[in-house]
Short mmCIF file of C-alpha atoms in Angstrom, two decimals:
data_model
loop_
_atom_site.label_atom_id
_atom_site.label_comp_id
_atom_site.label_asym_id
_atom_site.label_seq_id
_atom_site.Cartn_x
_atom_site.Cartn_y
_atom_site.Cartn_z
CA MET A 589 20.74 2.79 -15.64
CA TYR A 590 17.57 3.45 -13.68
CA LYS A 591 17.29 2.67 -9.99
CA ASN A 592 13.92 1.68 -8.51
CA THR A 593 13.47 3.43 -5.18
CA PRO A 594 10.67 3.03 -2.65
CA ILE A 595 8.28 5.94 -2.14
CA ALA A 596 9.29 5.95 1.55
CA GLU A 597 12.00 4.09 3.44
CA GLY A 598 10.80 1.44 5.87
CA LEU A 599 7.34 1.10 4.29
CA PHE A 600 7.93 -2.27 2.62
CA THR A 601 10.77 -4.67 1.91
CA TRP A 602 12.55 -3.63 -1.28
CA PRO A 603 13.99 -4.89 -3.49
CA SER A 604 12.26 -8.22 -3.05
CA LYS A 605 10.64 -10.90 -5.23
CA GLU A 606 7.95 -11.20 -2.56
CA PRO A 607 7.74 -7.76 -0.94
CA ALA A 608 6.00 -7.33 2.41
CA LEU A 609 4.70 -4.27 4.22
CA LEU A 610 6.68 -3.41 7.36
CA GLY A 611 4.66 -2.79 10.48
CA SER A 612 5.47 -2.66 14.15
CA ARG A 613 4.11 -4.85 16.95
CA CYS A 614 4.06 -3.93 20.62
CA GLN A 615 5.82 -6.54 22.73
CA GLN A 616 3.72 -5.55 25.76
CA CYS A 617 0.13 -5.64 24.43
CA ASN A 618 0.64 -7.28 20.98
CA ILE A 619 -1.00 -4.43 19.01
CA ALA A 620 0.25 -4.17 15.41
CA GLU A 621 0.54 -0.88 13.50
CA PHE A 622 1.13 0.17 9.91
CA PRO A 623 3.16 2.04 9.03
CA GLN A 624 5.64 1.15 11.75
CA LYS A 625 5.72 3.38 14.82
CA PRO A 626 8.41 3.95 17.48
CA SER A 627 5.87 3.40 20.28
CA CYS A 628 2.54 1.66 20.83
CA PRO A 629 -0.56 3.84 20.36
CA ALA A 630 -2.55 1.59 22.71
CA CYS A 631 -0.32 1.31 25.79
CA GLY A 632 2.51 3.79 25.08
CA SER A 633 5.27 1.20 25.33
CA VAL A 634 8.43 1.78 23.30
CA ASP A 635 9.06 -1.97 23.31
CA VAL A 636 8.00 -2.44 19.70
CA GLN A 637 9.54 -4.60 16.99
CA VAL A 638 9.40 -4.21 13.23
CA GLU A 639 7.76 -7.15 11.49
CA GLU A 640 6.82 -8.14 7.98
CA LEU A 641 3.03 -8.11 7.65
CA PRO A 642 1.10 -10.85 5.81
CA ARG A 643 1.17 -10.42 2.00
CA ARG A 644 -2.44 -11.57 1.64
CA GLY A 645 -5.60 -10.33 3.25
CA THR A 646 -9.31 -9.71 2.77
CA LEU A 647 -10.92 -6.69 1.13
CA TRP A 648 -12.80 -5.10 4.01
CA THR A 649 -14.32 -2.17 2.08
CA TRP A 650 -13.55 -0.13 -1.04
CA THR A 651 -14.44 2.83 -3.24
CA ILE A 652 -13.35 4.30 -6.56
CA GLN A 653 -11.28 7.51 -6.51
CA GLY A 654 -12.88 9.33 -9.43
CA PHE A 655 -10.93 12.59 -9.30
CA MET A 656 -7.28 13.51 -9.07
CA PRO A 657 -6.22 14.06 -5.45
CA LYS A 658 -5.16 17.53 -4.38
CA LYS A 659 -1.55 18.48 -3.64
CA PRO A 660 0.72 17.24 -2.11
CA TYR A 661 -0.30 14.19 -4.19
CA LEU A 662 2.68 13.56 -6.45
CA SER A 663 2.32 11.17 -9.36
CA ASP A 664 3.14 11.20 -13.06
CA GLU A 665 -0.53 11.86 -13.81
CA THR A 666 -1.96 15.14 -14.98
CA PRO A 667 -5.64 16.16 -14.98
CA GLU A 668 -5.70 15.08 -18.64
CA THR A 669 -4.14 11.65 -18.07
CA PHE A 670 -5.75 10.84 -14.70
CA SER A 671 -7.55 7.50 -14.55
CA PRO A 672 -9.89 6.59 -11.67
CA TYR A 673 -8.49 3.95 -9.31
CA GLY A 674 -9.74 1.70 -6.55
CA VAL A 675 -8.96 2.43 -2.90
CA GLY A 676 -9.69 -0.06 -0.17
CA TYR A 677 -9.00 -1.34 3.29
CA ILE A 678 -7.37 -4.76 3.34
CA GLU A 679 -7.58 -6.73 6.57
CA LEU A 680 -4.27 -8.53 7.09
CA PRO A 681 -4.80 -11.57 9.34
CA GLY A 682 -3.34 -11.23 12.83
CA ALA A 683 -2.16 -7.72 12.08
CA VAL A 684 -4.02 -4.60 10.89
CA CYS A 685 -6.32 -3.11 8.26
CA VAL A 686 -4.27 -1.26 5.64
CA GLU A 687 -5.59 1.50 3.42
CA SER A 688 -4.25 0.96 -0.08
CA ARG A 689 -4.59 1.70 -3.73
CA LEU A 690 -6.18 -1.23 -5.58
CA LEU A 691 -5.03 -2.33 -9.02
CA ASP A 692 -8.61 -2.84 -10.15
CA ASN A 693 -10.95 0.10 -10.67
CA ASN A 694 -13.93 -1.87 -12.01
CA PRO A 695 -16.77 -1.96 -9.44
CA GLU A 696 -18.08 -5.16 -11.03
CA LYS A 697 -14.87 -6.97 -10.05
CA LEU A 698 -14.43 -5.66 -6.49
CA LYS A 699 -16.26 -7.58 -3.77
CA ILE A 700 -16.08 -7.15 -0.02
CA GLY A 701 -14.50 -10.28 1.42
CA MET A 702 -12.42 -11.14 -1.65
CA GLU A 703 -8.83 -12.27 -1.13
CA MET A 704 -6.20 -9.65 -2.00
CA GLU A 705 -2.43 -9.79 -2.42
CA LEU A 706 0.28 -7.16 -2.04
CA VAL A 707 2.16 -5.93 -5.11
CA VAL A 708 4.85 -3.29 -5.50
CA GLU A 709 4.78 -1.28 -8.71
CA THR A 710 5.96 1.98 -10.22
CA PHE A 711 3.90 4.88 -8.87
CA ARG A 712 5.79 7.75 -10.49
CA HIS A 713 9.25 8.80 -11.67
CA ASP A 714 11.69 11.12 -9.88
CA GLU A 715 13.44 14.13 -11.44
CA SER A 716 16.12 11.85 -12.94
CA GLY A 717 13.59 9.47 -14.48
CA ASN A 718 14.08 6.74 -11.86
CA PRO A 719 10.96 4.70 -11.00
CA VAL A 720 9.52 5.41 -7.56
CA MET A 721 7.86 2.28 -6.20
CA SER A 722 4.75 2.07 -4.04
CA PHE A 723 2.50 -0.71 -2.81
CA ALA A 724 -0.98 -1.67 -3.91
CA PHE A 725 -3.23 -4.71 -3.62
CA LYS A 726 -4.70 -6.89 -6.34
CA ALA A 727 -7.28 -9.65 -6.33
CA VAL A 728 -5.90 -13.16 -5.87
CA GLU A 729 -6.69 -15.18 -8.97
#
């Protein structure tokens, strides 16, 4: 039996029917960070709390990754099977802008300002064949 594991612990809630990214918020100056940090980058306070970030946000900007990233990029893809993918910044209301892979790679369908939603999907497989899960964003339909 395969076990789905997150690409990194503490990055998002998992397993979950409605996963959320996990950020941190400073209790002194209210600055939010993603991924979560042990201290605030703005004021230096260690009084930070982990919080679930909004699942929906707005596409702030985007591009298409047209070539396979260099190592240490670790996916199931090879230069022969690589497929270009969208990369964007999603502004999560009241929180942060998150850089993320986008499920769509068609420039005709990606528009700055469009509403996006978090998804968790298989990014690669580990040495035992278990799915390794990562987050991405897709357009809200």
